[in-house]
mmCIF file of C-alpha atoms in Angstrom:
data_model
loop_
_atom_site.group_PDB
_atom_site.id
_atom_site.type_symbol
_atom_site.label_atom_id
_atom_site.label_comp_id
_atom_site.label_asym_id
_atom_site.label_seq_id
_atom_site.Cartn_x
_atom_site.Cartn_y
_atom_site.Cartn_z
ATOM 1 C CA MET A 1 94.978 137.339 120.732
ATOM 2 C CA LYS A 2 91.828 138.371 120.052
ATOM 3 C CA SER A 3 90.212 141.557 121.261
ATOM 4 C CA SER A 4 86.866 143.589 121.016
ATOM 5 C CA LEU A 5 87.204 147.341 120.907
ATOM 6 C CA LEU A 6 84.970 150.599 120.954
ATOM 7 C CA ASP A 7 82.129 148.936 122.437
ATOM 8 C CA GLY A 8 82.378 145.880 119.916
ATOM 9 C CA ARG A 9 82.548 148.258 116.732
ATOM 10 C CA ALA A 10 85.961 146.898 116.135
ATOM 11 C CA ASN A 11 87.547 143.669 116.489
ATOM 12 C CA VAL A 12 91.410 142.776 115.913
ATOM 13 C CA SER A 13 93.194 139.422 116.188
ATOM 14 C CA ALA A 14 96.681 138.366 115.886
ATOM 15 C CA ALA A 15 98.669 135.141 115.540
ATOM 16 C CA LEU A 16 102.434 134.077 115.498
ATOM 17 C CA PHE A 17 103.352 130.760 114.783
ATOM 18 C CA HIS A 18 106.459 128.698 114.297
ATOM 19 C CA THR A 19 106.344 125.064 112.779
ATOM 20 C CA GLU A 20 109.323 122.650 112.165
ATOM 21 C CA ILE A 21 108.493 119.462 109.929
ATOM 22 C CA THR A 22 110.717 116.603 109.502
ATOM 23 C CA ASN A 23 110.581 113.929 106.744
ATOM 24 C CA LEU A 24 108.073 116.063 104.887
ATOM 25 C CA GLN A 25 106.631 114.071 101.959
ATOM 26 C CA VAL A 26 107.101 115.961 98.638
ATOM 27 C CA THR A 27 105.580 114.889 95.333
ATOM 28 C CA SER A 28 107.095 116.246 92.049
ATOM 29 C CA PHE A 29 106.508 115.634 88.391
ATOM 30 C CA VAL A 30 109.239 114.163 86.470
ATOM 31 C CA GLY A 31 109.352 113.026 82.960
ATOM 32 C CA LEU A 32 106.016 111.289 82.460
ATOM 33 C CA GLN A 33 105.498 110.194 86.292
ATOM 34 C CA PHE A 34 104.942 111.671 89.674
ATOM 35 C CA ARG A 35 107.934 111.047 92.019
ATOM 36 C CA VAL A 36 107.386 110.975 95.832
ATOM 37 C CA GLY A 37 110.411 112.099 98.155
ATOM 38 C CA ASN A 38 110.957 113.395 101.737
ATOM 39 C CA ALA A 39 112.685 116.627 102.424
ATOM 40 C CA ALA A 40 114.616 116.209 105.535
ATOM 41 C CA GLU A 41 113.430 119.118 107.393
ATOM 42 C CA MET A 42 111.254 122.377 106.741
ATOM 43 C CA THR A 43 110.641 125.346 108.925
ATOM 44 C CA THR A 44 107.533 127.697 108.589
ATOM 45 C CA GLN A 45 106.843 130.715 110.651
ATOM 46 C CA GLY A 46 104.953 133.658 110.413
ATOM 47 C CA LEU A 47 102.367 136.437 111.578
ATOM 48 C CA GLU A 48 98.723 136.806 110.971
ATOM 49 C CA LEU A 49 96.730 140.209 111.694
ATOM 50 C CA GLU A 50 93.292 140.716 111.026
ATOM 51 C CA GLY A 51 90.514 143.456 111.845
ATOM 52 C CA GLN A 52 87.420 145.087 110.922
ATOM 53 C CA PHE A 53 85.588 148.250 112.093
ATOM 54 C CA ALA A 54 82.095 149.590 111.931
ATOM 55 C CA VAL A 55 82.421 153.222 110.585
ATOM 56 C CA SER A 56 78.639 153.649 110.878
ATOM 57 C CA ASP A 57 75.499 151.717 110.927
ATOM 58 C CA HIS A 58 76.087 151.139 107.120
ATOM 59 C CA LEU A 59 79.546 150.854 106.529
ATOM 60 C CA THR A 60 81.950 148.449 107.763
ATOM 61 C CA ILE A 61 85.655 147.935 106.611
ATOM 62 C CA GLY A 62 88.220 145.408 107.419
ATOM 63 C CA SER A 63 91.548 143.787 106.286
ATOM 64 C CA SER A 64 93.946 140.835 107.011
ATOM 65 C CA LEU A 65 97.783 140.724 106.468
ATOM 66 C CA GLN A 66 99.804 137.629 106.572
ATOM 67 C CA TYR A 67 103.760 137.094 106.668
ATOM 68 C CA LEU A 68 105.005 133.748 105.916
ATOM 69 C CA ASP A 69 108.747 132.741 105.993
ATOM 70 C CA ALA A 70 108.803 128.993 104.717
ATOM 71 C CA GLN A 71 111.979 127.257 103.777
ATOM 72 C CA TYR A 72 113.567 123.839 103.521
ATOM 73 C CA ASP A 73 116.136 123.426 106.201
ATOM 74 C CA SER A 74 117.423 120.489 104.280
ATOM 75 C CA PHE A 75 116.271 118.913 100.929
ATOM 76 C CA PRO A 76 119.525 117.249 99.160
ATOM 77 C CA ASN A 77 117.357 115.100 96.887
ATOM 78 C CA GLY A 78 115.102 117.818 95.708
ATOM 79 C CA PRO A 79 113.179 117.620 92.084
ATOM 80 C CA VAL A 80 115.086 119.310 89.354
ATOM 81 C CA THR A 81 114.135 121.761 86.784
ATOM 82 C CA SER A 82 113.482 120.599 83.136
ATOM 83 C CA TYR A 83 117.021 122.138 82.123
ATOM 84 C CA GLN A 84 118.777 120.158 84.742
ATOM 85 C CA GLN A 85 116.655 117.007 83.611
ATOM 86 C CA ALA A 86 117.840 117.635 80.169
ATOM 87 C CA ASP A 87 121.434 117.629 81.272
ATOM 88 C CA GLY A 88 121.012 114.381 83.281
ATOM 89 C CA ILE A 89 120.967 115.781 86.824
ATOM 90 C CA PRO A 90 118.998 113.496 88.991
ATOM 91 C CA PHE A 91 118.481 115.894 92.000
ATOM 92 C CA GLN A 92 119.189 119.310 93.231
ATOM 93 C CA ASP A 93 119.912 120.497 96.783
ATOM 94 C CA LEU A 94 117.144 122.791 97.843
ATOM 95 C CA GLY A 95 118.480 123.268 101.462
ATOM 96 C CA GLY A 96 117.802 126.859 102.489
ATOM 97 C CA GLU A 97 115.342 127.750 99.528
ATOM 98 C CA SER A 98 111.988 128.771 99.692
ATOM 99 C CA THR A 99 109.078 126.450 99.606
ATOM 100 C CA PRO A 100 106.814 126.683 96.539
ATOM 101 C CA PHE A 101 103.416 128.041 96.895
ATOM 102 C CA ALA A 102 104.200 130.296 99.830
ATOM 103 C CA PRO A 103 104.254 133.971 99.183
ATOM 104 C CA ASP A 104 105.925 136.109 101.728
ATOM 105 C CA TRP A 105 103.378 138.596 102.045
ATOM 106 C CA SER A 106 99.512 138.433 101.511
ATOM 107 C CA GLY A 107 96.485 140.203 102.216
ATOM 108 C CA THR A 108 92.872 141.430 101.985
ATOM 109 C CA ALA A 109 91.057 144.450 102.117
ATOM 110 C CA PHE A 110 87.201 145.055 101.950
ATOM 111 C CA ALA A 111 84.524 147.285 102.450
ATOM 112 C CA ASP A 112 80.767 146.577 103.022
ATOM 113 C CA TYR A 113 77.955 149.213 102.639
ATOM 114 C CA THR A 114 74.383 148.546 103.235
ATOM 115 C CA THR A 115 71.258 150.977 103.671
ATOM 116 C CA GLU A 116 67.601 150.821 102.925
ATOM 117 C CA ILE A 117 65.835 152.497 100.235
ATOM 118 C CA SER A 118 62.350 151.851 100.923
ATOM 119 C CA SER A 119 60.131 150.006 103.399
ATOM 120 C CA ARG A 120 60.831 146.904 101.506
ATOM 121 C CA TRP A 121 64.117 146.785 100.007
ATOM 122 C CA ARG A 122 67.714 147.405 100.956
ATOM 123 C CA VAL A 123 71.083 147.774 98.962
ATOM 124 C CA LEU A 124 74.308 145.811 99.831
ATOM 125 C CA GLY A 125 77.501 146.695 98.319
ATOM 126 C CA HIS A 126 80.791 144.870 98.563
ATOM 127 C CA LEU A 127 84.326 145.608 97.229
ATOM 128 C CA GLU A 128 87.106 143.541 97.929
ATOM 129 C CA LEU A 129 91.114 143.521 97.276
ATOM 130 C CA ASN A 130 93.254 140.694 97.349
ATOM 131 C CA TYR A 131 96.996 140.780 97.187
ATOM 132 C CA LYS A 132 99.709 138.151 97.104
ATOM 133 C CA ASP A 133 103.549 138.452 96.640
ATOM 134 C CA ASP A 134 105.364 136.431 94.262
ATOM 135 C CA PHE A 135 105.902 132.785 94.806
ATOM 136 C CA TYR A 136 106.991 129.632 92.869
ATOM 137 C CA THR A 137 104.393 127.809 91.452
ATOM 138 C CA SER A 138 106.410 124.192 90.949
ATOM 139 C CA GLY A 139 108.113 121.931 93.563
ATOM 140 C CA ASP A 140 111.457 122.555 91.464
ATOM 141 C CA LEU A 141 111.844 126.122 92.197
ATOM 142 C CA ASP A 142 112.094 126.808 88.375
ATOM 143 C CA PRO A 143 112.504 130.609 87.698
ATOM 144 C CA ASP A 144 110.099 130.306 84.965
ATOM 145 C CA SER A 145 107.501 129.195 87.368
ATOM 146 C CA LEU A 146 107.660 132.318 89.528
ATOM 147 C CA GLN A 147 104.399 133.973 89.492
ATOM 148 C CA ASP A 148 104.614 137.677 90.096
ATOM 149 C CA SER A 149 102.736 139.522 92.866
ATOM 150 C CA TYR A 150 99.433 140.665 91.925
ATOM 151 C CA VAL A 151 96.301 142.211 93.411
ATOM 152 C CA LYS A 152 92.819 140.966 92.471
ATOM 153 C CA ILE A 153 89.636 143.190 92.598
ATOM 154 C CA ASN A 154 86.199 141.800 93.328
ATOM 155 C CA ALA A 155 83.003 143.632 93.714
ATOM 156 C CA ARG A 156 79.031 142.905 94.244
ATOM 157 C CA VAL A 157 76.006 145.117 94.436
ATOM 158 C CA ALA A 158 73.004 143.499 95.517
ATOM 159 C CA LEU A 159 69.304 144.629 95.982
ATOM 160 C CA LEU A 160 67.347 142.552 98.807
ATOM 161 C CA THR A 161 64.000 142.759 100.410
ATOM 162 C CA LEU A 162 64.396 143.283 104.090
ATOM 163 C CA ASP A 163 63.193 139.586 104.697
ATOM 164 C CA GLU A 164 65.885 138.264 102.463
ATOM 165 C CA GLN A 165 63.529 136.489 100.712
ATOM 166 C CA TRP A 166 64.429 137.990 97.224
ATOM 167 C CA GLU A 167 67.971 139.163 96.186
ATOM 168 C CA ILE A 168 68.762 140.557 92.732
ATOM 169 C CA ALA A 169 72.801 141.038 92.276
ATOM 170 C CA LEU A 170 75.523 142.235 90.002
ATOM 171 C CA TYR A 171 79.155 140.815 90.697
ATOM 172 C CA GLY A 172 82.583 140.687 89.157
ATOM 173 C CA ARG A 173 85.574 138.955 90.084
ATOM 174 C CA ASN A 174 89.215 139.764 88.910
ATOM 175 C CA LEU A 175 88.003 143.047 87.411
ATOM 176 C CA THR A 176 91.360 144.265 86.298
ATOM 177 C CA ASP A 177 91.596 140.728 84.603
ATOM 178 C CA GLU A 178 95.065 139.644 86.168
ATOM 179 C CA GLN A 179 96.566 136.538 84.411
ATOM 180 C CA THR A 180 97.769 134.395 87.104
ATOM 181 C CA VAL A 181 98.938 130.953 87.738
ATOM 182 C CA SER A 182 98.262 128.658 90.688
ATOM 183 C CA ALA A 183 100.595 125.587 89.958
ATOM 184 C CA SER A 184 102.799 124.538 87.150
ATOM 185 C CA VAL A 185 104.986 121.455 86.239
ATOM 186 C CA ASN A 186 107.483 120.428 83.668
ATOM 187 C CA ALA A 187 106.208 119.471 80.025
ATOM 188 C CA PRO A 188 107.509 115.848 79.631
ATOM 189 C CA PHE A 189 110.887 115.956 77.779
ATOM 190 C CA SER A 190 110.632 119.651 76.771
ATOM 191 C CA ALA A 191 113.247 121.911 78.558
ATOM 192 C CA GLY A 192 111.953 125.081 79.278
ATOM 193 C CA ILE A 193 107.939 124.374 78.575
ATOM 194 C CA LEU A 194 105.882 124.373 81.632
ATOM 195 C CA GLY A 195 102.167 123.186 82.033
ATOM 196 C CA ALA A 196 100.208 125.619 84.076
ATOM 197 C CA TRP A 197 96.921 125.609 85.894
ATOM 198 C CA VAL A 198 95.619 129.024 85.050
ATOM 199 C CA GLU A 199 93.324 130.857 87.226
ATOM 200 C CA GLU A 200 90.029 132.541 86.072
ATOM 201 C CA PRO A 201 90.154 135.730 83.943
ATOM 202 C CA ARG A 202 87.728 138.502 84.679
ATOM 203 C CA VAL A 203 84.292 137.164 85.351
ATOM 204 C CA TYR A 204 80.995 139.105 85.697
ATOM 205 C CA GLY A 205 77.307 138.276 85.890
ATOM 206 C CA ALA A 206 74.079 138.773 87.420
ATOM 207 C CA GLN A 207 72.159 136.701 89.977
ATOM 208 C CA VAL A 208 68.505 136.171 91.142
ATOM 209 C CA ARG A 209 67.710 134.364 94.202
ATOM 210 C CA TYR A 210 64.609 133.393 96.208
ATOM 211 C CA SER A 211 64.367 131.617 99.366
ATOM 212 C CA PHE A 212 61.161 129.825 100.341
#
């Protein structure tokens, strides 16, 4: 569903989805190699909402919200954790468990503000909040790989010429310096130790752009 309201000042969209997958190919890292297997069945379903509203000629706000229910309906030959591997267990049954990299809730909220400050220049400000619920970062659903929920804040302030030929900006990403992981794998032959892909820490800087 997509809708435009208040003479175009507001836009709202919504989507419901339900997907069933059989013979899903799943890759996991076991020992010193990647192993490819098939989960017998997986179901994902959820809701997505999105909207934005022009509060005035200068200020626009918006947000999005996603709910995701993703689980293995059947996966008797699922990958094992490092502890199970150390105990000689070749597989674990992940049927009925959540899939990795799939937070139940996620969403964003933003505000854009712009105004002219002279006959040649205008200011553009952008503030953004990104939220993710907790989720597993490894395919074996090791409890040690659970990434806690977090909120990241990004901001940008730019000075632009009205013809957009010049732009001078200050920006910052992950301003509260949240420490998060996007994915992880078991360290070879080391029960309880994970190798992880760490996302960027707090980043800030300046930009100058000229278009010709």
